Amino acid sequence: QVRLMEHGGGAVQHGGSLRLSCEASGDMDSRGCMGWFRQTPLGEREGVAGLGTDGRGSYRPSVKGRFTISQDSGSNWLFLQMNDLRPEDTAMYYCAYDWGCDSGGDYGTLLPLADYWGQGTQVTVSS
């Protein structure tokens, strides 16, 4: 069992920044990888960013250049730095864990292959 808890959501204006963090605990596999997905107000779930075991980030095109995924070396903390936020980034953001890294850390396949995710943290961007 892996437990994930997200922190750092909030309400900001267009162009603002937020940093999300995710604390992972439990029976984690050293080959596992992590990432972020979001659920929009319309209920759509979409991958946002993934981190491969090689440390490279993978990003949804609409967030590339604005968001940065990272992980503390030697810890189970995952981060998502979000800059230049836009109203269309408004969503519930979830941290996800892919046991065995079947997704390769790719943002597009992390969501359907994730084995665990947290309760989410709300991000609201006003225009």
CSV table of N, CA and C in Angstrom, one decimal:
chain,number,residue,atom,x,y,z
A,1,GLN,N,0.8,-1.2,0.0
A,1,GLN,CA,0.0,0.0,0.0
A,1,GLN,C,0.9,1.2,0.0
A,2,VAL,N,0.6,2.2,-0.9
A,2,VAL,CA,1.3,3.4,-1.0
A,2,VAL,C,0.3,4.6,-0.7
A,3,ARG,N,0.7,5.5,0.2
A,3,ARG,CA,-0.2,6.6,0.5
A,3,ARG,C,0.5,7.9,0.0
A,4,LEU,N,-0.4,8.7,-0.6
A,4,LEU,CA,0.1,10.0,-1.2
A,4,LEU,C,-0.8,11.1,-0.7
A,5,MET,N,-0.1,12.2,-0.3
A,5,MET,CA,-0.8,13.4,0.2
A,5,MET,C,-0.3,14.6,-0.4
A,6,GLU,N,-1.2,15.3,-1.1
A,6,GLU,CA,-0.8,16.6,-1.8
A,6,GLU,C,-1.0,17.8,-0.9
A,7,HIS,N,-0.2,18.8,-1.1
A,7,HIS,CA,-0.2,20.1,-0.4
A,7,HIS,C,0.0,21.2,-1.4
A,8,GLY,N,-0.4,22.4,-1.0
A,8,GLY,CA,0.0,23.6,-1.8
A,8,GLY,C,-1.0,24.2,-2.7
A,9,GLY,N,-2.2,23.6,-2.9
A,9,GLY,CA,-3.1,24.3,-3.8
A,9,GLY,C,-3.6,25.6,-3.2
A,10,GLY,N,-4.4,26.3,-4.0
A,10,GLY,CA,-4.9,27.6,-3.6
A,10,GLY,C,-5.5,28.4,-4.7
A,11,ALA,N,-5.8,29.6,-4.4
A,11,ALA,CA,-6.4,30.5,-5.4
A,11,ALA,C,-5.4,31.6,-5.8
A,12,VAL,N,-5.2,31.8,-7.1
A,12,VAL,CA,-4.3,32.8,-7.5
A,12,VAL,C,-4.9,33.5,-8.7
A,13,GLN,N,-4.3,34.6,-9.1
A,13,GLN,CA,-4.7,35.3,-10.3
A,13,GLN,C,-3.9,34.8,-11.5
A,14,HIS,N,-4.4,35.1,-12.7
A,14,HIS,CA,-3.8,34.8,-13.9
A,14,HIS,C,-2.3,35.4,-13.9
A,15,GLY,N,-1.4,34.5,-14.2
A,15,GLY,CA,0.0,34.9,-14.2
A,15,GLY,C,0.7,34.6,-12.9
A,16,GLY,N,0.0,34.1,-11.9
A,16,GLY,CA,0.6,33.8,-10.6
A,16,GLY,C,1.3,32.4,-10.6
A,17,SER,N,1.8,32.1,-9.4
A,17,SER,CA,2.5,30.9,-9.3
A,17,SER,C,2.1,30.1,-8.0
A,18,LEU,N,2.2,28.8,-8.1
A,18,LEU,CA,2.0,27.9,-6.9
A,18,LEU,C,3.0,26.8,-7.0
A,19,ARG,N,3.3,26.2,-5.8
A,19,ARG,CA,4.1,25.0,-5.8
A,19,ARG,C,3.4,23.9,-5.1
A,20,LEU,N,3.1,22.9,-5.8
A,20,LEU,CA,2.4,21.7,-5.2
A,20,LEU,C,3.5,20.8,-4.7
A,21,SER,N,3.2,20.1,-3.6
A,21,SER,CA,4.1,19.1,-3.1
A,21,SER,C,3.2,17.8,-2.8
A,22,CYS,N,3.9,16.7,-2.8
A,22,CYS,CA,3.3,15.4,-2.5
A,22,CYS,C,4.2,14.6,-1.7
A,23,GLU,N,3.7,14.1,-0.6
A,23,GLU,CA,4.4,13.2,0.3
A,23,GLU,C,4.0,11.8,0.1
A,24,ALA,N,4.9,10.9,-0.3
A,24,ALA,CA,4.6,9.5,-0.5
A,24,ALA,C,5.1,8.7,0.6
A,25,SER,N,4.4,7.7,1.0
A,25,SER,CA,4.8,6.8,2.1
A,25,SER,C,4.3,5.4,1.8
A,26,GLY,N,4.8,4.5,2.5
A,26,GLY,CA,4.3,3.1,2.4
A,26,GLY,C,5.3,2.2,1.7
A,27,ASP,N,4.7,1.2,1.1
A,27,ASP,CA,5.5,0.1,0.5
A,27,ASP,C,5.9,0.5,-1.0
A,28,MET,N,6.8,1.3,-1.1
A,28,MET,CA,7.2,1.8,-2.5
A,28,MET,C,8.2,1.0,-3.1
A,29,ASP,N,8.2,0.8,-4.4
A,29,ASP,CA,9.1,0.1,-5.2
A,29,ASP,C,10.2,1.1,-5.7
A,30,SER,N,11.4,0.7,-5.6
A,30,SER,CA,12.5,1.6,-6.0
A,30,SER,C,12.5,1.9,-7.5
A,31,ARG,N,11.8,1.0,-8.3
A,31,ARG,CA,11.6,1.2,-9.7
A,31,ARG,C,10.4,2.1,-10.1
A,32,GLY,N,9.6,2.5,-9.1
A,32,GLY,CA,8.4,3.2,-9.3
A,32,GLY,C,8.7,4.6,-9.8
A,33,CYS,N,7.7,5.2,-10.4
A,33,CYS,CA,7.8,6.6,-10.8
A,33,CYS,C,6.5,7.4,-10.5
A,34,MET,N,6.6,8.7,-10.5
A,34,MET,CA,5.5,9.5,-10.0
A,34,MET,C,5.2,10.6,-11.0
A,35,GLY,N,4.1,11.2,-10.8
A,35,GLY,CA,3.7,12.3,-11.6
A,35,GLY,C,2.4,13.0,-11.1
A,36,TRP,N,1.9,13.9,-11.9
A,36,TRP,CA,0.7,14.7,-11.5
A,36,TRP,C,-0.3,14.6,-12.7
A,37,PHE,N,-1.6,14.5,-12.3
A,37,PHE,CA,-2.7,14.6,-13.2
A,37,PHE,C,-3.7,15.5,-12.6
A,38,ARG,N,-4.6,16.0,-13.3
A,38,ARG,CA,-5.6,16.9,-12.8
A,38,ARG,C,-7.0,16.6,-13.4
A,39,GLN,N,-8.0,17.0,-12.6
A,39,GLN,CA,-9.4,16.8,-13.0
A,39,GLN,C,-10.0,18.2,-13.1
A,40,THR,N,-10.5,18.6,-14.3
A,40,THR,CA,-11.0,19.9,-14.6
A,40,THR,C,-12.4,20.0,-14.0
A,41,PRO,N,-12.9,21.3,-14.0
A,41,PRO,CA,-14.3,21.5,-13.5
A,41,PRO,C,-15.3,20.8,-14.3
A,42,LEU,N,-15.0,20.4,-15.5
A,42,LEU,CA,-15.9,19.6,-16.4
A,42,LEU,C,-15.8,18.1,-16.1
A,43,GLY,N,-14.9,17.8,-15.2
A,43,GLY,CA,-14.8,16.4,-14.9
A,43,GLY,C,-13.8,15.6,-15.7
A,44,GLU,N,-13.1,16.2,-16.6
A,44,GLU,CA,-12.1,15.5,-17.4
A,44,GLU,C,-10.8,15.4,-16.7
A,45,ARG,N,-10.2,14.1,-16.8
A,45,ARG,CA,-9.0,13.9,-16.1
A,45,ARG,C,-7.9,13.9,-17.2
A,46,GLU,N,-6.8,14.6,-16.9
A,46,GLU,CA,-5.7,14.7,-17.9
A,46,GLU,C,-4.3,14.7,-17.2
A,47,GLY,N,-3.4,14.0,-17.8
A,47,GLY,CA,-2.1,13.9,-17.3
A,47,GLY,C,-1.4,15.3,-17.4
A,48,VAL,N,-0.6,15.7,-16.5
A,48,VAL,CA,0.0,17.0,-16.5
A,48,VAL,C,1.5,16.9,-16.6
A,49,ALA,N,2.1,16.1,-15.8
A,49,ALA,CA,3.6,15.9,-15.8
A,49,ALA,C,4.0,14.6,-15.2
A,50,GLY,N,5.0,14.0,-15.7
A,50,GLY,CA,5.5,12.7,-15.1
A,50,GLY,C,7.0,12.8,-15.0
A,51,LEU,N,7.6,12.0,-14.1
A,51,LEU,CA,9.0,12.0,-13.9
A,51,LEU,C,9.5,10.6,-14.0
A,52,GLY,N,10.4,10.4,-15.0
A,52,GLY,CA,10.9,9.0,-15.2
A,52,GLY,C,12.0,8.7,-14.2
A,53,THR,N,12.4,7.4,-14.3
A,53,THR,CA,13.4,7.0,-13.3
A,53,THR,C,14.8,7.6,-13.7
A,54,ASP,N,14.9,8.1,-14.9
A,54,ASP,CA,16.1,8.8,-15.3
A,54,ASP,C,16.1,10.3,-14.8
A,55,GLY,N,15.1,10.7,-14.2
A,55,GLY,CA,15.0,12.1,-13.7
A,55,GLY,C,14.5,13.1,-14.7
A,56,ARG,N,14.1,12.6,-15.9
A,56,ARG,CA,13.6,13.5,-16.9
A,56,ARG,C,12.1,13.7,-16.7
A,57,GLY,N,11.7,15.0,-16.9
A,57,GLY,CA,10.3,15.3,-16.8
A,57,GLY,C,9.6,15.2,-18.2
A,58,SER,N,8.3,14.8,-18.1
A,58,SER,CA,7.5,14.8,-19.3
A,58,SER,C,6.3,15.7,-19.0
A,59,TYR,N,5.9,16.5,-20.0
A,59,TYR,CA,4.9,17.5,-19.8
A,59,TYR,C,3.8,17.5,-20.8
A,60,ARG,N,2.6,17.8,-20.4
A,60,ARG,CA,1.5,18.1,-21.2
A,60,ARG,C,1.9,19.3,-22.0
A,61,PRO,N,1.7,19.4,-23.3
A,61,PRO,CA,2.1,20.5,-24.1
A,61,PRO,C,1.6,21.9,-23.6
A,62,SER,N,0.4,21.9,-23.1
A,62,SER,CA,-0.1,23.2,-22.6
A,62,SER,C,0.6,23.7,-21.4
A,63,VAL,N,1.3,22.9,-20.7
A,63,VAL,CA,2.0,23.4,-19.5
A,63,VAL,C,3.5,23.4,-19.6
A,64,LYS,N,4.0,22.9,-20.7
A,64,LYS,CA,5.4,22.8,-20.9
A,64,LYS,C,6.0,24.2,-21.0
A,65,GLY,N,7.1,24.4,-20.2
A,65,GLY,CA,7.7,25.8,-20.1
A,65,GLY,C,7.2,26.6,-19.0
A,66,ARG,N,6.0,26.2,-18.4
A,66,ARG,CA,5.5,26.9,-17.3
A,66,ARG,C,5.5,26.0,-16.0
A,67,PHE,N,5.4,24.7,-16.1
A,67,PHE,CA,5.4,23.8,-15.0
A,67,PHE,C,6.7,23.1,-15.0
A,68,THR,N,7.2,22.8,-13.8
A,68,THR,CA,8.4,21.9,-13.6
A,68,THR,C,8.1,20.9,-12.5
A,69,ILE,N,8.4,19.6,-12.9
A,69,ILE,CA,8.2,18.6,-11.9
A,69,ILE,C,9.6,18.2,-11.4
A,70,SER,N,9.7,17.9,-10.1
A,70,SER,CA,10.9,17.5,-9.5
A,70,SER,C,10.7,16.6,-8.3
A,71,GLN,N,11.8,16.0,-7.9
A,71,GLN,CA,11.7,15.1,-6.7
A,71,GLN,C,12.9,15.4,-5.8
A,72,ASP,N,12.7,15.4,-4.5
A,72,ASP,CA,13.8,15.5,-3.6
A,72,ASP,C,14.7,14.3,-3.7
A,73,SER,N,16.0,14.4,-3.9
A,73,SER,CA,16.9,13.3,-4.0
A,73,SER,C,16.9,12.6,-2.7
A,74,GLY,N,16.7,11.3,-2.7
A,74,GLY,CA,16.7,10.5,-1.5
A,74,GLY,C,15.5,10.6,-0.6
A,75,SER,N,14.4,11.3,-1.1
A,75,SER,CA,13.2,11.3,-0.3
A,75,SER,C,12.0,10.9,-1.2
A,76,ASN,N,10.9,10.8,-0.6
A,76,ASN,CA,9.7,10.5,-1.4
A,76,ASN,C,8.8,11.7,-1.6
A,77,TRP,N,9.4,12.9,-1.6
A,77,TRP,CA,8.6,14.1,-1.9
A,77,TRP,C,8.7,14.4,-3.4
A,78,LEU,N,7.5,14.7,-3.9
A,78,LEU,CA,7.4,15.1,-5.3
A,78,LEU,C,6.8,16.5,-5.4
A,79,PHE,N,7.3,17.3,-6.3
A,79,PHE,CA,6.9,18.7,-6.4
A,79,PHE,C,6.4,19.1,-7.8
A,80,LEU,N,5.6,20.1,-7.9
A,80,LEU,CA,5.2,20.7,-9.2
A,80,LEU,C,5.2,22.2,-9.0
A,81,GLN,N,6.2,22.8,-9.6
A,81,GLN,CA,6.2,24.3,-9.6
A,81,GLN,C,5.4,24.7,-10.8
A,82,MET,N,4.4,25.6,-10.5
A,82,MET,CA,3.6,26.1,-11.6
A,82,MET,C,3.7,27.6,-11.7
A,83,ASN,N,4.2,28.0,-12.8
A,83,ASN,CA,4.3,29.5,-13.0
A,83,ASN,C,3.4,29.9,-14.2
A,84,ASP,N,3.2,31.2,-14.2
A,84,ASP,CA,2.3,31.8,-15.3
A,84,ASP,C,1.0,31.0,-15.4
A,85,LEU,N,0.4,30.9,-14.3
A,85,LEU,CA,-0.9,30.1,-14.3
A,85,LEU,C,-2.0,30.8,-15.1
A,86,ARG,N,-2.8,30.0,-15.7
A,86,ARG,CA,-3.9,30.5,-16.5
A,86,ARG,C,-5.2,29.9,-16.0
A,87,PRO,N,-6.3,30.6,-16.3
A,87,PRO,CA,-7.6,30.1,-15.8
A,87,PRO,C,-7.9,28.7,-16.2
A,88,GLU,N,-7.4,28.3,-17.4
A,88,GLU,CA,-7.6,26.9,-17.9
A,88,GLU,C,-6.8,25.9,-17.1
A,89,ASP,N,-5.9,26.3,-16.2
A,89,ASP,CA,-5.2,25.4,-15.3
A,89,ASP,C,-6.0,25.1,-14.0
A,90,THR,N,-7.2,25.7,-13.9
A,90,THR,CA,-8.0,25.5,-12.7
A,90,THR,C,-8.5,24.0,-12.7
A,91,ALA,N,-8.2,23.3,-11.7
A,91,ALA,CA,-8.5,21.9,-11.6
A,91,ALA,C,-8.1,21.4,-10.2
A,92,MET,N,-8.6,20.2,-9.9
A,92,MET,CA,-8.1,19.4,-8.7
A,92,MET,C,-6.8,18.7,-9.2
A,93,TYR,N,-5.7,18.9,-8.5
A,93,TYR,CA,-4.5,18.2,-8.9
A,93,TYR,C,-4.2,17.0,-8.0
A,94,TYR,N,-3.8,16.0,-8.6
A,94,TYR,CA,-3.5,14.7,-7.9
A,94,TYR,C,-2.1,14.3,-8.2
A,95,CYS,N,-1.5,13.8,-7.1
A,95,CYS,CA,-0.2,13.1,-7.3
A,95,CYS,C,-0.4,11.6,-7.5
A,96,ALA,N,0.3,11.0,-8.4
A,96,ALA,CA,0.1,9.6,-8.8
A,96,ALA,C,1.4,8.8,-8.7
A,97,TYR,N,1.2,7.5,-8.4
A,97,TYR,CA,2.4,6.6,-8.3
A,97,TYR,C,2.2,5.4,-9.1
A,98,ASP,N,3.2,5.2,-9.9
A,98,ASP,CA,3.1,4.0,-10.9
A,98,ASP,C,4.1,3.0,-10.4
A,99,TRP,N,3.6,1.9,-9.9
A,99,TRP,CA,4.5,0.9,-9.4
A,99,TRP,C,5.2,0.2,-10.5
A,100,GLY,N,6.5,0.1,-10.5
A,100,GLY,CA,7.2,-0.5,-11.5
A,100,GLY,C,7.5,0.4,-12.7
A,101,CYS,N,6.9,1.6,-12.7
A,101,CYS,CA,7.1,2.6,-13.8
A,101,CYS,C,6.7,2.0,-15.2
A,102,ASP,N,5.6,1.4,-15.3
A,102,ASP,CA,5.1,0.9,-16.6
A,102,ASP,C,4.9,2.1,-17.6
A,103,SER,N,4.6,3.2,-17.1
A,103,SER,CA,4.4,4.4,-17.9
A,103,SER,C,5.7,5.0,-18.4
A,104,GLY,N,6.8,4.6,-17.8
A,104,GLY,CA,8.1,5.3,-18.2
A,104,GLY,C,8.1,6.7,-17.7
A,105,GLY,N,7.2,7.1,-16.9
A,105,GLY,CA,7.1,8.5,-16.4
A,105,GLY,C,6.6,9.5,-17.4
A,106,ASP,N,5.9,8.9,-18.5
A,106,ASP,CA,5.3,9.8,-19.5
A,106,ASP,C,4.0,10.4,-19.0
A,107,TYR,N,3.8,11.7,-19.2
A,107,TYR,CA,2.6,12.3,-18.7
A,107,TYR,C,1.3,11.7,-19.2
A,108,GLY,N,1.4,11.2,-20.5
A,108,GLY,CA,0.2,10.7,-21.2
A,108,GLY,C,-0.2,9.4,-20.7
A,109,THR,N,0.7,8.5,-20.3
A,109,THR,CA,0.3,7.2,-19.9
A,109,THR,C,0.4,7.0,-18.4
A,110,LEU,N,0.8,8.0,-17.6
A,110,LEU,CA,0.9,7.8,-16.2
A,110,LEU,C,-0.5,7.7,-15.6
A,111,LEU,N,-1.4,8.5,-16.1
A,111,LEU,CA,-2.8,8.4,-15.5
A,111,LEU,C,-3.4,7.1,-15.6
A,112,PRO,N,-3.5,6.5,-16.8
A,112,PRO,CA,-4.2,5.2,-16.9
A,112,PRO,C,-3.4,4.0,-16.3
A,113,LEU,N,-2.1,4.2,-16.0
A,113,LEU,CA,-1.3,3.2,-15.4
A,113,LEU,C,-1.0,3.4,-14.0
A,114,ALA,N,-1.4,4.5,-13.4
A,114,ALA,CA,-1.1,4.8,-12.0
A,114,ALA,C,-1.8,3.7,-11.1
A,115,ASP,N,-1.1,3.3,-10.1
A,115,ASP,CA,-1.6,2.4,-9.1
A,115,ASP,C,-2.2,3.0,-7.9
A,116,TYR,N,-1.7,4.2,-7.6
A,116,TYR,CA,-2.1,4.9,-6.4
A,116,TYR,C,-2.2,6.4,-6.7
A,117,TRP,N,-3.1,7.1,-6.1
A,117,TRP,CA,-3.1,8.6,-6.1
A,117,TRP,C,-3.7,9.1,-4.8
A,118,GLY,N,-3.5,10.4,-4.6
A,118,GLY,CA,-3.9,11.0,-3.4
A,118,GLY,C,-5.3,11.6,-3.5
A,119,GLN,N,-5.6,12.4,-2.5
A,119,GLN,CA,-7.0,13.0,-2.4
A,119,GLN,C,-7.1,14.2,-3.2
A,120,GLY,N,-6.0,14.8,-3.6
A,120,GLY,CA,-6.0,16.0,-4.5
A,120,GLY,C,-5.9,17.3,-3.7
A,121,THR,N,-5.5,18.3,-4.5
A,121,THR,CA,-5.5,19.7,-3.9
A,121,THR,C,-6.0,20.6,-5.0
A,122,GLN,N,-6.9,21.5,-4.6
A,122,GLN,CA,-7.5,22.4,-5.6
A,122,GLN,C,-6.7,23.6,-6.0
A,123,VAL,N,-6.6,23.8,-7.2
A,123,VAL,CA,-5.9,25.0,-7.8
A,123,VAL,C,-7.0,25.8,-8.6
A,124,THR,N,-7.1,27.0,-8.2
A,124,THR,CA,-8.1,27.9,-8.9
A,124,THR,C,-7.4,29.2,-9.4
A,125,VAL,N,-7.5,29.4,-10.7
A,125,VAL,CA,-6.9,30.6,-11.3
A,125,VAL,C,-7.9,31.5,-11.8
A,126,SER,N,-7.9,32.7,-11.3
A,126,SER,CA,-8.9,33.7,-11.8
A,126,SER,C,-8.3,34.6,-12.8
A,127,SER,N,-9.2,35.1,-13.7
A,127,SER,CA,-8.7,35.9,-14.8
A,127,SER,C,-8.7,37.4,-14.4
